Coordinates of C-alpha atoms in Angstrom, one line a residue:
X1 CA 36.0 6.9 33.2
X2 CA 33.9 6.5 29.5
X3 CA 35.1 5.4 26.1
X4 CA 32.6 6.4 23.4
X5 CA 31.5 3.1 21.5
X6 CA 32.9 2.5 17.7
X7 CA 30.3 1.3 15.3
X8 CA 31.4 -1.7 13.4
X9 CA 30.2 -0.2 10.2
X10 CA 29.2 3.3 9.3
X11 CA 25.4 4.8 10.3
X12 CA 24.3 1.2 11.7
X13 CA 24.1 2.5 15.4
X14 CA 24.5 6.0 17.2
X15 CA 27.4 6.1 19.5
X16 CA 26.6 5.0 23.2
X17 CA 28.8 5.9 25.9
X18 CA 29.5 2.3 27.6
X19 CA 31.4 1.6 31.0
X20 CA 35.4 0.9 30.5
X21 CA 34.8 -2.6 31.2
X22 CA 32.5 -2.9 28.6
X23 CA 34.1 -1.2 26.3
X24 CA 37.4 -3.2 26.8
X25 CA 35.2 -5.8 25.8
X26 CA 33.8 -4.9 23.0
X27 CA 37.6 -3.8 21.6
X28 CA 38.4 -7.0 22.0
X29 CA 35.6 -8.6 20.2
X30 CA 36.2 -6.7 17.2
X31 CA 40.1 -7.8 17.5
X32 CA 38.8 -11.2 17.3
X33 CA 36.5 -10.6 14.3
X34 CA 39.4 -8.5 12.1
X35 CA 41.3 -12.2 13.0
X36 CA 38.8 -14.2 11.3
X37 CA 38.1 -12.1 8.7
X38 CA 41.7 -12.2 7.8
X39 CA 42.1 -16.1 8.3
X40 CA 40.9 -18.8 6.7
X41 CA 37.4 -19.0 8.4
X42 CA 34.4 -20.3 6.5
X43 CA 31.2 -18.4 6.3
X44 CA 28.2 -20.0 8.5
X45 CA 25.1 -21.4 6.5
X46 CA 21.9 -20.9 7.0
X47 CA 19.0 -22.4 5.3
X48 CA 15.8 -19.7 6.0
X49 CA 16.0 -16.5 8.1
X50 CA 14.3 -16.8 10.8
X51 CA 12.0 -14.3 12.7
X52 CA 10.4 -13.0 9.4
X53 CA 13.1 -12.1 7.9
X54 CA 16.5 -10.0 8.6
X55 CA 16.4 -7.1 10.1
X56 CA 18.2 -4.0 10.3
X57 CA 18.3 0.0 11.9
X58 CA 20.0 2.7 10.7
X59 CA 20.4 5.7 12.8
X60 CA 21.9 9.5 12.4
X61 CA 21.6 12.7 13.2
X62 CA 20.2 15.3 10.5
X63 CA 23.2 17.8 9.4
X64 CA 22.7 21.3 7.8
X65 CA 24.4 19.4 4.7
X66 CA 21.4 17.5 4.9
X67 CA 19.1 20.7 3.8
X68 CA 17.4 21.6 1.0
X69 CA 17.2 25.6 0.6
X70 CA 14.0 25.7 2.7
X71 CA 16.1 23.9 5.5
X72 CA 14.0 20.4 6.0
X73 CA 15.8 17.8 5.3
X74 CA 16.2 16.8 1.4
X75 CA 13.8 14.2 0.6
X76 CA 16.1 12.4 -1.7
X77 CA 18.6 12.4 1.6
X78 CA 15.8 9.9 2.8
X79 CA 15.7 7.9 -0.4
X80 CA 19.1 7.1 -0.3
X81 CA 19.0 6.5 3.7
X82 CA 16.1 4.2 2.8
X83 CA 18.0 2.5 -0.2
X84 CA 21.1 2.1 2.4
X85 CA 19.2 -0.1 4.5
X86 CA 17.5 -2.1 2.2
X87 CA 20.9 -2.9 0.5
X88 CA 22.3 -3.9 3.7
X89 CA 19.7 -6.1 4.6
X90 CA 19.2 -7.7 1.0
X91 CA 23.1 -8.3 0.0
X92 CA 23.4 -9.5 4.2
X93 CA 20.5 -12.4 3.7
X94 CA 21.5 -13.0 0.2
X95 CA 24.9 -13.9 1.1
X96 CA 23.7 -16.5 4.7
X97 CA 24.5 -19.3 2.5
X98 CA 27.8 -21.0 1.2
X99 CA 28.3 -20.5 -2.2
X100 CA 29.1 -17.8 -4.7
X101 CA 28.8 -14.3 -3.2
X102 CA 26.6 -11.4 -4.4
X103 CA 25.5 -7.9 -3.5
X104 CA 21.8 -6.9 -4.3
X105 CA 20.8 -4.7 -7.4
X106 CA 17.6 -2.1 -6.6
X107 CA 14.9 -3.1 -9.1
X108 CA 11.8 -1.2 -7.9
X109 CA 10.5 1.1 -5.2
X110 CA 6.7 1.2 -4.7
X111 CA 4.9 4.3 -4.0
X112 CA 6.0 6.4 -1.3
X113 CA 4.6 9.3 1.1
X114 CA 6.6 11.4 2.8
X115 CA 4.3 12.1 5.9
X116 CA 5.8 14.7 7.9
X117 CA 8.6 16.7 7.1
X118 CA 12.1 16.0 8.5
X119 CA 14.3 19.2 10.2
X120 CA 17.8 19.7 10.7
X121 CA 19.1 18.2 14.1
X122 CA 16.4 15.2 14.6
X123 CA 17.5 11.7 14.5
X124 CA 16.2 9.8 11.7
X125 CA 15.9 5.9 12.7
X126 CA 15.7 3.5 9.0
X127 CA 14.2 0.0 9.8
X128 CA 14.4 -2.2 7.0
X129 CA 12.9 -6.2 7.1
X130 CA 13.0 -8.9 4.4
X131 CA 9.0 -9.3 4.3
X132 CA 8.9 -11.5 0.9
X133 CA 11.4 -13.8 -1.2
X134 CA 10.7 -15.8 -4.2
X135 CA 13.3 -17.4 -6.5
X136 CA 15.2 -15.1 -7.3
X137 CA 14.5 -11.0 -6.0
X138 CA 13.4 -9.9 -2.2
X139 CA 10.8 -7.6 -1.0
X140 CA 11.8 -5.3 1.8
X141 CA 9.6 -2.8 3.8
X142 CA 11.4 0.4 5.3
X143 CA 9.8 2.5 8.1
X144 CA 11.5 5.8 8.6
X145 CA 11.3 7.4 11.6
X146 CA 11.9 11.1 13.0
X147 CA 13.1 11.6 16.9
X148 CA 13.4 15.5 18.2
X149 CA 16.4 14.1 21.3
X150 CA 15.5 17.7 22.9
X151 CA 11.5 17.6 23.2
X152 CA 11.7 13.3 23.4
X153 CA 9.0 12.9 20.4
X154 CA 8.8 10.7 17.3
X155 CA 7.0 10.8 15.0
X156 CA 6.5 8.5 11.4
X157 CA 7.8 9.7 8.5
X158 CA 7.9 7.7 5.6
X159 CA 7.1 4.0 4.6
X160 CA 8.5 2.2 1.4
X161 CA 8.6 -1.3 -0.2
X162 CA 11.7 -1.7 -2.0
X163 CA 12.4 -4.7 -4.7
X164 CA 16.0 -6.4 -5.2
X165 CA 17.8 -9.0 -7.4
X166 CA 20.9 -10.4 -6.2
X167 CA 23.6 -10.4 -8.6
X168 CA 27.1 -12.1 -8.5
X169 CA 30.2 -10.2 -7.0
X170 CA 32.0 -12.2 -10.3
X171 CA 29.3 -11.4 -13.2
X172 CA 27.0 -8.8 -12.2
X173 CA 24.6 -9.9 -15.2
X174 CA 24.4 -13.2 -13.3
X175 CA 21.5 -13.6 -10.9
X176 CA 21.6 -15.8 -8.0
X177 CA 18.9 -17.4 -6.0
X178 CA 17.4 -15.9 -3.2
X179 CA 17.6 -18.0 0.2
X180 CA 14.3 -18.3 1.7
X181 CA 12.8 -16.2 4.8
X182 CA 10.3 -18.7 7.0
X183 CA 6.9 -16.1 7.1
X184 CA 4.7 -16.0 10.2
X185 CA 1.7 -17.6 8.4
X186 CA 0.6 -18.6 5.0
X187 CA -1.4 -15.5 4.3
X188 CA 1.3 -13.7 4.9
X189 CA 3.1 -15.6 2.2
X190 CA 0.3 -15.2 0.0
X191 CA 0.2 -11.8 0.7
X192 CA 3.6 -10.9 0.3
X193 CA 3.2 -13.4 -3.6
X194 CA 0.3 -10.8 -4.8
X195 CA 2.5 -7.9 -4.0
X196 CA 5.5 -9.7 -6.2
X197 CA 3.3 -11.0 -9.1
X198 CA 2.1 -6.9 -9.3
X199 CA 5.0 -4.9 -9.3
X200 CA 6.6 -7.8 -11.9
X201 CA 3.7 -6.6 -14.0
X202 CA 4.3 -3.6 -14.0
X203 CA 7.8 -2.8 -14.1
X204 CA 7.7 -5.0 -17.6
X205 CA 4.4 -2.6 -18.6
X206 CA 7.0 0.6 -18.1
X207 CA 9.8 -1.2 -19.6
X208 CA 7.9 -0.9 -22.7
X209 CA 6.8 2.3 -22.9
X210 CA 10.1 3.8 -22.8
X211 CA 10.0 6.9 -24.6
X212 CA 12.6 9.4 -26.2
X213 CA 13.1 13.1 -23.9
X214 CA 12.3 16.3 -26.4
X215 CA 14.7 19.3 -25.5
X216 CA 12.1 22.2 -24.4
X217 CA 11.1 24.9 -27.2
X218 CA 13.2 28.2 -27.1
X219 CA 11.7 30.8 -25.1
X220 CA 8.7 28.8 -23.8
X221 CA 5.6 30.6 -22.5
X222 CA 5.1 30.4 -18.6
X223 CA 3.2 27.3 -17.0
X224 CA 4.1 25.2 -19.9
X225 CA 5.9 21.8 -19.5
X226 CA 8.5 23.1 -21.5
X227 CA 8.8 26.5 -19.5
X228 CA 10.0 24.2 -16.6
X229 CA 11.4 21.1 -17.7
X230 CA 14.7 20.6 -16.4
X231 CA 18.2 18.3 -16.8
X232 CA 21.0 17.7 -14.3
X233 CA 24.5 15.7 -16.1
X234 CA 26.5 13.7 -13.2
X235 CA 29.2 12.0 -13.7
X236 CA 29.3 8.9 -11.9
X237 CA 32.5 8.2 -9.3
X238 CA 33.7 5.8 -7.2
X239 CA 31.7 7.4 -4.1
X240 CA 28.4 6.7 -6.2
X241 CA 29.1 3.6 -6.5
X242 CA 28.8 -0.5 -4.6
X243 CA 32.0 -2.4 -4.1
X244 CA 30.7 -3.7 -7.7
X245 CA 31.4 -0.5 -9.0
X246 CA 27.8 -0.1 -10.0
X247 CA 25.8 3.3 -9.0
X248 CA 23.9 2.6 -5.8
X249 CA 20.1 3.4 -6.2
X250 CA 19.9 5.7 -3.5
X251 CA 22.0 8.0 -6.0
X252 CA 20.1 8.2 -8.7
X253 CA 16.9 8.8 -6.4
X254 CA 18.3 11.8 -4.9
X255 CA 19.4 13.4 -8.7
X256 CA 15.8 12.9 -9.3
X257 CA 14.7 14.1 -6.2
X258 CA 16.8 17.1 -7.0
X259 CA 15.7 17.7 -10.7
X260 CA 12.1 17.3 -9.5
X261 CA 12.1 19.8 -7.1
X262 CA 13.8 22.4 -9.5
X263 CA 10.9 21.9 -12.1
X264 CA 8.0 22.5 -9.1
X265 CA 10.0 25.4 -7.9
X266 CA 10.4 27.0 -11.7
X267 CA 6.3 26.3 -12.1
X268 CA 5.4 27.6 -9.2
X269 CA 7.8 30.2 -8.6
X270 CA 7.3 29.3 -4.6
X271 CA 8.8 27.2 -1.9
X272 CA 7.7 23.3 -2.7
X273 CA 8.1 20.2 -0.8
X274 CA 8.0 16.4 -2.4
X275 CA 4.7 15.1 -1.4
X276 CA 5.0 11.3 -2.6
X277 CA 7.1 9.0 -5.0
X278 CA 4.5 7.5 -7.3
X279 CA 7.0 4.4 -7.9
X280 CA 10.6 4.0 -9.1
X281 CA 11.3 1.9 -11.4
X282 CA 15.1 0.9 -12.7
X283 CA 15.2 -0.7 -15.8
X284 CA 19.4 -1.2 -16.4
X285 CA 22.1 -1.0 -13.7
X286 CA 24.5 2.1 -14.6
X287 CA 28.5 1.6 -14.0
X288 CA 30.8 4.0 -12.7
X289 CA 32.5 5.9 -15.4
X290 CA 28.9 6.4 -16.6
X291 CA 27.7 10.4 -17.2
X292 CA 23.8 10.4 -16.6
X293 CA 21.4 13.2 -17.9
X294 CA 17.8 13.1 -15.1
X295 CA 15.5 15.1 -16.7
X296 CA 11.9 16.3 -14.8
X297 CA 9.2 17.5 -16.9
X298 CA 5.8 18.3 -15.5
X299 CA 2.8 15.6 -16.6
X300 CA -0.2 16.6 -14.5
X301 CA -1.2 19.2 -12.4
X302 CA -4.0 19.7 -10.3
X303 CA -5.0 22.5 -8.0
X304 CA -3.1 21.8 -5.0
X305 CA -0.2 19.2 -6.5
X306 CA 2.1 18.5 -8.9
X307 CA 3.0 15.3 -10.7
X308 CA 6.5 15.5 -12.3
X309 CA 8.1 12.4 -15.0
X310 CA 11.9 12.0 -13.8
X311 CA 13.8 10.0 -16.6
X312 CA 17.3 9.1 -15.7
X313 CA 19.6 8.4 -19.2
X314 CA 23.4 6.8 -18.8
X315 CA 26.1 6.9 -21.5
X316 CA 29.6 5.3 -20.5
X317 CA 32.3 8.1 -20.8
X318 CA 35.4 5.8 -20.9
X319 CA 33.8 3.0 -23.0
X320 CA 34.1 2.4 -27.1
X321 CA 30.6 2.6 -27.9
X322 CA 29.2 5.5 -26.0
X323 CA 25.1 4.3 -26.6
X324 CA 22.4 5.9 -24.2
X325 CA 20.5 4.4 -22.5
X326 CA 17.1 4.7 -20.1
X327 CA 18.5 3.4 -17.1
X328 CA 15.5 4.8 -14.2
X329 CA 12.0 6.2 -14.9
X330 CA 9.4 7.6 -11.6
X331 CA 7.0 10.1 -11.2
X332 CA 7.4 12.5 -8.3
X333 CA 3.9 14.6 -6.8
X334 CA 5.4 18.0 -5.2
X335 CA 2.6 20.3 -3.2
X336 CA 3.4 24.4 -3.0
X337 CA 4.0 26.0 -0.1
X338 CA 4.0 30.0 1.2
X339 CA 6.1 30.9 4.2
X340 CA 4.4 30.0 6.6
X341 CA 5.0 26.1 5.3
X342 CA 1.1 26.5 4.5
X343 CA 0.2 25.1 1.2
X344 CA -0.5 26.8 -1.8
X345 CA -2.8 26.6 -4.7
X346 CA -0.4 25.1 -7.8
X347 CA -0.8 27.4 -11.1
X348 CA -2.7 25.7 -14.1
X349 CA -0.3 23.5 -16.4
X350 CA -0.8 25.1 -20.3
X351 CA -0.7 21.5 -22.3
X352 CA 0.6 21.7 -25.9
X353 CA 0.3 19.0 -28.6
X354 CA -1.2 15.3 -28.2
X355 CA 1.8 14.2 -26.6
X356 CA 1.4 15.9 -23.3
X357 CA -2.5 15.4 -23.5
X358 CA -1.8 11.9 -23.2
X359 CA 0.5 12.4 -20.2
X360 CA -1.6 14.3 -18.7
X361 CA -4.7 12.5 -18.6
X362 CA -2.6 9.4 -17.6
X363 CA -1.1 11.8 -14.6
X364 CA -5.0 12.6 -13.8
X365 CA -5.9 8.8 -14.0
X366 CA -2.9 8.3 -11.4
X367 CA -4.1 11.5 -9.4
X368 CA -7.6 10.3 -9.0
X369 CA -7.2 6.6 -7.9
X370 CA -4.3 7.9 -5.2
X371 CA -7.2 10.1 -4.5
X372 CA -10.1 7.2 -3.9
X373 CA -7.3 5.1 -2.2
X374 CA -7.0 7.6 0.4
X375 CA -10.2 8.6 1.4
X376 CA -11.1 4.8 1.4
X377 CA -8.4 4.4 3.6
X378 CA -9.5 6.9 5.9
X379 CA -13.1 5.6 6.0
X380 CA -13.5 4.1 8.8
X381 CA -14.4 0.5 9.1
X382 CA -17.9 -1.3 9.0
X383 CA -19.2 -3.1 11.1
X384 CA -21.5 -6.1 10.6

């Protein structure tokens, strides 16, 4: 006879079916950890991680709840799969030391491609590793893979670098130190230290360009950003939210994901599917109780792609002073698609007034050097 094995934890593992014996076992480890957890015992420390850095696997089947009206899986789904992880990972290493606790805070998430699309019934495996640490915020690299359990496949479907602060369970404006990871060589170190110094650049560059969201004209002309410009209002609950009771970032990256996709959909009056995540950048932490207005507006189109400005803005509901605030900024690339999944040229975007000639010709800038970077990347390598 079988048992079916119970996670410790929800989504870390898929269930395994395990011999009695061993399943007796494990019951009885897990009695032995709820003891410990309830006694008086003392966390272990740990100066450095070793190995590179922790690591960690999600794993779960794809529901039809998982769908967006096409039926692939919902890109943001795998945005907040992929902010899951990282969280796990970050607030696990940040708290391998004595001292006060903390839980990690989502800062940044570098470009990402989504590869290959995902279908209802695969199993999506999430790998997330600590890669870089300084003082006080960690890098970690997710891999997201796709498995079909009927034909025995994988295949890779997304990468992403994710950025994280850790901030006390006590005073979440507090942020603690990060404990070191030991790296498997200096350049890697060095590597890893370019990577930090860049993002830190920019994320202050976007911080300070922060600018105010026009309500569109009435009865806008067709193709125009205005024509499909778009807002979603959520109110924030305790199911969006960490043991902190601040919003977790996979959250808000799925209300974008969301608002995005309506604005491609409304320009191109077609089936579209999220190409890439330029970068995500959060600028404030938002608390439950919060309502938040994401807004998508188109900035660039070319003739096969889309790049659409998502803008999340948070305004406590409960609190005295009810101020608004830009709490997450990203720019989203969306490609059309006919029936037949095949893609389709993108209609031409009508730009009205300086404003959106500027943003456009900053969303061609962006267009072109993604462009160069991946035809160099494809080049192949010379030899001497």
């Amino acid at each position: 006879m079988q048992k079916a094995r119970v996670s410790l934890g929800v989504n870390l593992h898929c269930s395994e079916m395990l011999s009695s014996k061993e399943a007796d076992k494990m019951d009885e480890t897990a009695a032995v950890m709820r003891k410990q957890q309830s006694g008086q015992s003392q966390p272990i420390s740990r100066d450095v991680c070793r190995g590179g850095g922790d690591k960690l696997q999600l794993c779960r089947v794809m529901r039809p709840d998982d769908a967006n009206i096409m039926g692939n899986v919902h890109g943001g789904i795998i945005l907040k799969m992929i902010e899951e992880a990282g969280a796990i990972v970050g607030t696990r290493h940040c708290n391998t030391l004595n001292g006060e606790r903390c839980w990690v805070a989502l800062v940044r998430v570098e470009k990402t491609e989504f590869l290959v699309p995902v279908f209802i019934g695969e199993v999506v495996h999430v790998s997330a590793e600590i890669t870089f640490t300084s003082k006080h915020s960690l890098e970690v690299q997710v891999k997201v893979m796709a498995e079909n359990i009927l034909k025995g496949t994988k295949k890779l479907a997304n990468k992403a670098a994710l950025w994280y602060v850790p901030c006390s369970l006590e005073n979440a404006d507090k942020i603690l130190e990060v404990p070191p990871i030991k790296y498997a060589s200096a350049e890697q170190e060095e590597m890893g230290r370019k990577r930090y110094e860049a993002q830190k650049i920019v994320r202050w560059e976007t911080k300070a360009r922060i600018e105010e969201v026009l309500p569109p004209p009435l009865n806008p002309e067709p193709h125009t950003v205005g024509f499909s410009q778009s807002s979603l209002i959520h109110l924030l609950g305790p199911s969006d939210c960490t043991i902190s009771d601040y919003v977790y970032g996979g959250v808000t990256m799925k209300l974008m994901d969301e608002v995005a996709g309506i604005v491609a959909a409304r320009h191109c009056n077609t089936k579209i599917v999220t190409a890439s995540v330029e970068a995500i950048n959060f600028h404030r932490k938002i608390k439950k109780g919060c309502v938040v207005t994401v807004t998508g507006r188109l900035t660039f189109a070319s003739n096969r792609s889309m790049e659409i400005e998502a803008l999340v803005d948070a305004a406590s509901l409960v609190d005295d002073e009810k101020v608004s605030y830009r709490a997450v900024s990203a720019f989203f690339t969306y490609i059309s698609l006919d029936k037949d999944n095949k893609p389709l040229p993108v209609p031409l975007l009508k730009i009205e007034g300086e404003e959106e000639q500027r943003r456009f010709e900053e969303g061609k800038a962006r267009y072109l050097q993604n462009k160069a970077k991946r035809l160099a990347d494809r080049a192949p390598a010379v030899t001497q």
